CSV table of C-alpha atoms in Angstrom, one decimal:
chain,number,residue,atom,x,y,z
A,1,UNK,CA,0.0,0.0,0.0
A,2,UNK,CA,1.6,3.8,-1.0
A,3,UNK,CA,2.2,5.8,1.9
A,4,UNK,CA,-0.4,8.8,2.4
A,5,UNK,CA,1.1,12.0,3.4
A,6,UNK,CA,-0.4,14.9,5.8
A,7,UNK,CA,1.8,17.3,4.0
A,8,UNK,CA,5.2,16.3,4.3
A,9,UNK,CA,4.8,14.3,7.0
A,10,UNK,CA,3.7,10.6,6.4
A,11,UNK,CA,0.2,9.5,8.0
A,12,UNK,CA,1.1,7.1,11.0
A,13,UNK,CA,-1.5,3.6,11.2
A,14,UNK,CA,-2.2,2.7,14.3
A,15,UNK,CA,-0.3,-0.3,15.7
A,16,UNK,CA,-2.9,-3.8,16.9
A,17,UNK,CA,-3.7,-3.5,20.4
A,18,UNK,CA,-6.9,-4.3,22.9
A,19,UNK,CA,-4.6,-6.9,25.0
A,20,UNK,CA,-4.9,-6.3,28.6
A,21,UNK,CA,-2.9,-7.2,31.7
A,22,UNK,CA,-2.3,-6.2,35.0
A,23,UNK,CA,0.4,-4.3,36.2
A,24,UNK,CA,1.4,-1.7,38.8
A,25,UNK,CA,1.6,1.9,38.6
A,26,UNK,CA,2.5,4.2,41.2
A,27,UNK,CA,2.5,1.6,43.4
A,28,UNK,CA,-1.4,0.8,43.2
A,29,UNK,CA,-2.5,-2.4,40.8
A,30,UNK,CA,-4.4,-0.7,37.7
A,31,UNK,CA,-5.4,-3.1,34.7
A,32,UNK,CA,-4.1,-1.6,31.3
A,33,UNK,CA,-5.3,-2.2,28.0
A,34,UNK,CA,-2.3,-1.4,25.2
A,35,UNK,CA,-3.3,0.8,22.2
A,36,UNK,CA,-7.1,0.9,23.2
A,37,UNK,CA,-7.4,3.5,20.3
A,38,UNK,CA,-7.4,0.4,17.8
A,39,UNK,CA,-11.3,-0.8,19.6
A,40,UNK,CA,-14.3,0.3,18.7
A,41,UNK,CA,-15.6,3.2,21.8
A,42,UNK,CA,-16.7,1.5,25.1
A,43,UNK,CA,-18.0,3.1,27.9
A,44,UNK,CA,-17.0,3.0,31.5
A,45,UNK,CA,-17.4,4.1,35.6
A,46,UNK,CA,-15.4,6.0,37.7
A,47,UNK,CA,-16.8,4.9,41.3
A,48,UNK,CA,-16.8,7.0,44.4
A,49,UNK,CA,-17.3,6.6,48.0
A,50,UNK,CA,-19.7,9.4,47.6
A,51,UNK,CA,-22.6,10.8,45.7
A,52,UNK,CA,-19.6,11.3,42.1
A,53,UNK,CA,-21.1,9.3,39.1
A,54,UNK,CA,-18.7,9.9,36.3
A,55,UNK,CA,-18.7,7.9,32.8
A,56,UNK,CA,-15.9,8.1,30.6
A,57,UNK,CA,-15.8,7.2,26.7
A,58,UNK,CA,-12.3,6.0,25.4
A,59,UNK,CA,-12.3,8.3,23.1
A,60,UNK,CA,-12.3,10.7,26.1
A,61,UNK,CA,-15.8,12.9,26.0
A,62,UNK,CA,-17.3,11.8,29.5
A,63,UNK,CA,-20.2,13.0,31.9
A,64,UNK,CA,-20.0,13.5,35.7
A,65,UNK,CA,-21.8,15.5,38.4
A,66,UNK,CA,-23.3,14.0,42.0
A,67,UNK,CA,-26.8,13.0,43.1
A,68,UNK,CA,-28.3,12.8,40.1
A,69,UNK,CA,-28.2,14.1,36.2
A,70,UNK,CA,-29.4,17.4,37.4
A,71,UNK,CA,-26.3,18.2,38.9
A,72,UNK,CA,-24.0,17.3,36.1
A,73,UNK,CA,-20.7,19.4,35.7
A,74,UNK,CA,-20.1,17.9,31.6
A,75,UNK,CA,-24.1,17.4,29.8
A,76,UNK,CA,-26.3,13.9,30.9
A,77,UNK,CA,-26.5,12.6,27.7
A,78,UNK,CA,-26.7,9.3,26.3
A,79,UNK,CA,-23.8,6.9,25.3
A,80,UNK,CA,-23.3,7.2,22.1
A,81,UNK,CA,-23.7,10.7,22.5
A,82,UNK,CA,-20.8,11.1,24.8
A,83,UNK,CA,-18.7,9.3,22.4
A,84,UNK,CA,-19.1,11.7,19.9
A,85,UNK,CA,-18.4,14.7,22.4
A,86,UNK,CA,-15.3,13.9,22.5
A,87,UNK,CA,-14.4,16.9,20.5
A,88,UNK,CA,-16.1,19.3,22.3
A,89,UNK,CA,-17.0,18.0,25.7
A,90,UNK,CA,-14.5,17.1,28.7
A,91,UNK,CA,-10.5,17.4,28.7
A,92,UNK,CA,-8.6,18.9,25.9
A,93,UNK,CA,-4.5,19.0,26.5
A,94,UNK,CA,-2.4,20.7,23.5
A,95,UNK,CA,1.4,21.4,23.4
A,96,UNK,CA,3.8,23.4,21.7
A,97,UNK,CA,7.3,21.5,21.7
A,98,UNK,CA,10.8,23.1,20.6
A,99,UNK,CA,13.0,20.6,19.5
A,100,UNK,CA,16.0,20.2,17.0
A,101,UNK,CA,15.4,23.9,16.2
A,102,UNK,CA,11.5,23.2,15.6
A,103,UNK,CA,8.1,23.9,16.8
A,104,UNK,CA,5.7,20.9,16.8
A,105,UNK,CA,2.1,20.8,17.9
A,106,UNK,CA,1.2,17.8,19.7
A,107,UNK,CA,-2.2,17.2,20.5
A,108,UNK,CA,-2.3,14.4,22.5
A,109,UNK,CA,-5.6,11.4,22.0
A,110,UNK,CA,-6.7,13.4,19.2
A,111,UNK,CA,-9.2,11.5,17.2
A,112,UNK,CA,-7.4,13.6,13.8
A,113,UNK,CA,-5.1,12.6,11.1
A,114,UNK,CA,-1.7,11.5,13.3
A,115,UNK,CA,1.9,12.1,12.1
A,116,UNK,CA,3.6,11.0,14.9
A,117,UNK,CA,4.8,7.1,15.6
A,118,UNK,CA,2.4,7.2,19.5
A,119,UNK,CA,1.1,4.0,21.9
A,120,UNK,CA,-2.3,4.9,23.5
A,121,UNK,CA,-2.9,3.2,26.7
A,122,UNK,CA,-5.5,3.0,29.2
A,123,UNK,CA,-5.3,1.9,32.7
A,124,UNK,CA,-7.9,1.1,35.7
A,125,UNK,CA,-7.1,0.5,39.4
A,126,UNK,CA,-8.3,-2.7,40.9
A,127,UNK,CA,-11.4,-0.4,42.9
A,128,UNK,CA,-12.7,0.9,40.1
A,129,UNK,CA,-11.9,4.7,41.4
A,130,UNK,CA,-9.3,5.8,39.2
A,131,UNK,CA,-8.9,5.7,35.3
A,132,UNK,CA,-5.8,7.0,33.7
A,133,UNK,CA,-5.2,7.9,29.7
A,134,UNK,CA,-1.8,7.6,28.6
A,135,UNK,CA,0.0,8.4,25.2
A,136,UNK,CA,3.5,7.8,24.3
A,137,UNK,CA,4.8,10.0,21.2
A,138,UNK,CA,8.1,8.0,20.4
A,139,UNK,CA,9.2,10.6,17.9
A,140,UNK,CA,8.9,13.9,20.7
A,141,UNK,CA,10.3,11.6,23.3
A,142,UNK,CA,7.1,12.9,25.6
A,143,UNK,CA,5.1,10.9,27.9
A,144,UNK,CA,1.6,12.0,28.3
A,145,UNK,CA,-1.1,11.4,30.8
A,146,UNK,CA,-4.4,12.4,33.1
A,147,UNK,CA,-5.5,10.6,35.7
A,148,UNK,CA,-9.7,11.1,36.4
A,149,UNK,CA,-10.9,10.5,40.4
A,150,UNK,CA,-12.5,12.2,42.6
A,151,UNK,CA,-12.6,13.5,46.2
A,152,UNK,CA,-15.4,14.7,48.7
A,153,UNK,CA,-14.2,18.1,49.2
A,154,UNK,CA,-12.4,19.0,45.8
A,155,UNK,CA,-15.3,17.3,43.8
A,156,UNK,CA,-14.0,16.2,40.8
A,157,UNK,CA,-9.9,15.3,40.0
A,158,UNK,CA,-8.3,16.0,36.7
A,159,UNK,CA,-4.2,15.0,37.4
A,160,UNK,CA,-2.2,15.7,34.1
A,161,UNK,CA,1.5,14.4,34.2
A,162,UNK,CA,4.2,15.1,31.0
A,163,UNK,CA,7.6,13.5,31.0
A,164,UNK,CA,10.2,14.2,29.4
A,165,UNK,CA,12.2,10.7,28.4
A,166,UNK,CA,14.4,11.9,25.6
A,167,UNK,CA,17.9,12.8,25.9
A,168,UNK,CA,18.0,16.6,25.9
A,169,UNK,CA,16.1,19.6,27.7
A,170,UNK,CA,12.8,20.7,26.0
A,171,UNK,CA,11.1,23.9,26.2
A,172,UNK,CA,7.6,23.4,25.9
A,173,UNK,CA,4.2,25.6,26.1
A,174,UNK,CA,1.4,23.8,27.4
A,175,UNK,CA,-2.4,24.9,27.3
A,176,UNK,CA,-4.8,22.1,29.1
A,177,UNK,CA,-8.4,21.8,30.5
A,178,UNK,CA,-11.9,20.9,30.0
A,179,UNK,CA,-14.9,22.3,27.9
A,180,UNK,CA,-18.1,22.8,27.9
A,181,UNK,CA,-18.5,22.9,31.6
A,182,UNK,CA,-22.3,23.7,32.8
A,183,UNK,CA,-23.2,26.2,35.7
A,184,UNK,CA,-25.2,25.1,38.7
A,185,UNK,CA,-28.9,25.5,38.2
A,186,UNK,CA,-28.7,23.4,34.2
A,187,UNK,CA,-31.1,20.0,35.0
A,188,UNK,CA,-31.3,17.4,32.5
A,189,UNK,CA,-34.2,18.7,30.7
A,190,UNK,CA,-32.6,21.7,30.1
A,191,UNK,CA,-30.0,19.7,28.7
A,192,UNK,CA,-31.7,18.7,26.4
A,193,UNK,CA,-34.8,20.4,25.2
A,194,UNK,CA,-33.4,24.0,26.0
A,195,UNK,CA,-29.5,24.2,25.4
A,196,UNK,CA,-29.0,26.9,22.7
A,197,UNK,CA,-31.2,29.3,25.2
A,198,UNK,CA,-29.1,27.9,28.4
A,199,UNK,CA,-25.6,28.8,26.0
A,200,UNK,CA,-27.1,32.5,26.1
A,201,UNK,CA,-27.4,33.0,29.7
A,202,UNK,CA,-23.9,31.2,30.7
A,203,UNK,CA,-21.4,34.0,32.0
A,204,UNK,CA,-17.9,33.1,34.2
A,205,UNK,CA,-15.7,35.0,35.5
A,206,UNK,CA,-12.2,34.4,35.9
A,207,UNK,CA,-9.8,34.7,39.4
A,208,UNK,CA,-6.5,34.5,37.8
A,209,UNK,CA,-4.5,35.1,41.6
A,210,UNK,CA,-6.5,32.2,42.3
A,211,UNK,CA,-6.0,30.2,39.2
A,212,UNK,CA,-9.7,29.8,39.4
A,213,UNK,CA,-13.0,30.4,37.8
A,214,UNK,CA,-16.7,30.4,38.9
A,215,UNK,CA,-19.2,29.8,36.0
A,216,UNK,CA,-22.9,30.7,36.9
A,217,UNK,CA,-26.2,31.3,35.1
A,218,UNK,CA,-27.0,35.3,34.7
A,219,UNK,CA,-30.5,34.4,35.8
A,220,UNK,CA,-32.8,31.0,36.2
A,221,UNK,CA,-34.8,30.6,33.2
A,222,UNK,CA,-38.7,31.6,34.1
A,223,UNK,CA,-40.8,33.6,31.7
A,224,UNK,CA,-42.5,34.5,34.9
A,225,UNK,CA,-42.3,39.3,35.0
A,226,UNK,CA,-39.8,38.6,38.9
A,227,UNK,CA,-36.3,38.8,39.8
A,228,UNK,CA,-35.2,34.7,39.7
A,229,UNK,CA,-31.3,35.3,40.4
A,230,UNK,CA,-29.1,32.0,40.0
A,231,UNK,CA,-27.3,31.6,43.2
A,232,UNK,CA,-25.4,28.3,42.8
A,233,UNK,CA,-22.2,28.4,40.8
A,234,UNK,CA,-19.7,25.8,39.1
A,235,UNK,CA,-16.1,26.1,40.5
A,236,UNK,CA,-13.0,25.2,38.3
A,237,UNK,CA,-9.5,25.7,39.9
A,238,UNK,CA,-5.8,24.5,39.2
A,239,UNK,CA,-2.5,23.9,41.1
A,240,UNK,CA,0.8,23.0,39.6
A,241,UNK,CA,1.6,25.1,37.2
A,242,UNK,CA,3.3,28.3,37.6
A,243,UNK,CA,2.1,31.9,36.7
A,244,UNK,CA,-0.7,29.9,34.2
A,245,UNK,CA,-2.9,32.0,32.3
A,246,UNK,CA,-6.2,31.2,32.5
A,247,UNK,CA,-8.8,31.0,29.6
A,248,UNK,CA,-12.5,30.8,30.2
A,249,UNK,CA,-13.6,29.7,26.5
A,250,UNK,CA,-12.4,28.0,23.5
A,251,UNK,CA,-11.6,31.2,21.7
A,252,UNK,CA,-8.1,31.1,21.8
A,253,UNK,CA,-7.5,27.3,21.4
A,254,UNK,CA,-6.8,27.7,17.4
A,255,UNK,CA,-4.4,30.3,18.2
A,256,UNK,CA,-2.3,28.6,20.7
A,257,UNK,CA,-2.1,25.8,17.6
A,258,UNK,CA,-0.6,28.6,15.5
A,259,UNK,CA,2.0,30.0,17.8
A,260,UNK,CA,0.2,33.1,18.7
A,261,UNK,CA,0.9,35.2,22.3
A,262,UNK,CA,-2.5,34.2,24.5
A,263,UNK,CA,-4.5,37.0,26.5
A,264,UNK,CA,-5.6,36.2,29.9
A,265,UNK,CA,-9.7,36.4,29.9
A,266,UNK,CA,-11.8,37.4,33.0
A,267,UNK,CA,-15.2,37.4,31.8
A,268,UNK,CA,-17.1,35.3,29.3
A,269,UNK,CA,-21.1,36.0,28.7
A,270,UNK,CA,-23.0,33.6,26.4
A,271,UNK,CA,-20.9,30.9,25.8
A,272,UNK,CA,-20.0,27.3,26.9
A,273,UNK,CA,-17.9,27.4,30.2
A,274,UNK,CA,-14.3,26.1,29.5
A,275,UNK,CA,-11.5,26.4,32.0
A,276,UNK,CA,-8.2,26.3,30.2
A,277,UNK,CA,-4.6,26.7,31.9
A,278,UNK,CA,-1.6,28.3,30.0
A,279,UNK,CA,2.3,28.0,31.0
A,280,UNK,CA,5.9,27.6,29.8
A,281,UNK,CA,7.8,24.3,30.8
A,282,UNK,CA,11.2,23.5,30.5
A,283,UNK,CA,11.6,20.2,31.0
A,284,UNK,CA,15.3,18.3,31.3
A,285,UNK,CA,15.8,15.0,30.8
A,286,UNK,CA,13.8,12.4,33.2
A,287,UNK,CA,11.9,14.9,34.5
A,288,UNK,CA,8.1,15.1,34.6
A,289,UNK,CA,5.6,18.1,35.7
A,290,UNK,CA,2.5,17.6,37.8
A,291,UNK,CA,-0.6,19.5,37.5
A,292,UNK,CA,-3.7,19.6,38.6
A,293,UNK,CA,-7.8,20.8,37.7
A,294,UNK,CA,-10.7,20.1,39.6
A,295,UNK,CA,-14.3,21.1,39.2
């Protein structure tokens, strides 16, 4: 078969996996299944000792809240549905990597065209509690991954790790977070009969000292001539990485891709909640950075 090209770069096919074992991983027993990209989607559970549901597709689009689907922090939907949000629903981690006098964009479990030789894994602890994604881009010498839990206090636990396993320093920009995050106040049927009009009356604000945001409805939805002020907010906030911009929308995502200085955004009215975090790594050989969003 004649190679295809993206550009000049040849197309990389994706190497047979979907064979599981058990191993350890940070000292905890996980299950891991090697290049799960290759399956068709499955769905699965992120338990918790609480009132967290979370399901996660493996193509990465997901849906969480606690109590019940009116309390959702990504939309209730169904799962084939989720599968498809992967695009525009739940984590989104892109990099900018200088190396041998280049700039190359990585975006990590993309479901695009890939150029780069990568192993996808995915891994599960024994309890059910944790589920880690994992890619491996042979060609950047960069380990990837995020770790999804959850905790009573903090709510819910986005832990993002990159590490560097080359053999010479890399500077890298990093811009990482989640999309389409709903304010308190959104039930299910508003989901789903009413979103366009819900997208309207979304606002957040931003907290950058904090390297948080709060994302609220302007107003409850009532056609009803009273004040009906929303007084319950959704709470994104990270740790880990240093003086981080902080973007509240999508808006800016294409420019990162292109190399382009990003602006620091307070305020967002009428769009989908995102919660973004931008920063400048250097990372030396054998060394890995830690980060961390919760919502």
């Amino acid at each position: 078969m004649a190679g295809i090209y993206w550009g000049d770069s040849p197309v990389e096919q994706a190497k047979d996996g979907g064979q599981g074992e058990l191993v350890f991983r940070d000292g905890e027993l996980f299950y891991k299944i090697s290049n799960y990209h290759t399956m068709p989607p499955f769905f699965m559970s992120v338990v918790s000792g609480s009132d967290h549901w979370m399901f996660v597709s493996s193509f990465g689009g997901l849906t969480c809240g606690r109590g019940n689907p009116d309390n959702a922090l990504f939309p209730y939907y169904t799962d084939d549905k989720i599968h498809d949000a992967c695009t525009t629903t739940g984590p989104q981690s892109l990099f900018l990597v200088e190396k041998n006098d280049r700039t190359y964009l990585w975006k990590p479990f993309d479901r695009d065209v890939n150029v780069y030789k990568i192993e996808r894994n995915l891994y599960k602890n024994a309890i059910g509690n944790k589920l880690v994604f994992e890619e491996i881009n042979h060609d950047l010498e960069l380990v990837f991954s995020y770790t999804w839990s959850n905790n009573e206090k903090f709510g819910f636990v986005k832990k993002s790790t990159l590490c560097n396993v080359g053999s010479g320093p890399l500077q890298i920009d990093i811009l990482d977070g989640l999309r389409n995050l709903l304010p308190a106040g959104v039930t299910q049927a508003l989901q789903t009969g009413m979103s366009t009009l819900v997208d309207a009356y979304k606002q957040a604000e931003a907290f950058p000292d904090q390297s948080a945001a709060v994302y609220t409805m302007s107003s409850t939805l009532t056609d009803r001539a009273e004040p009906s002020e929303a007084l319950k907010a959704t709470v994104a906030w990270s740790t880990g990485l240093e003086n981080a911009k902080i973007l509240l929308s999508e808006d800016q995502v294409s420019a990162f891709c292109a190399g382009e200085t990003l602006t620091s955004e307070t305020q967002k009215h009428g769009k989908r909640g995102a919660f973004f975090v931008s920063s400048s790594q250097l990372l030396i050989p054998g060394e890995d950075k830690h980060w961390y969003i919760t919502a």
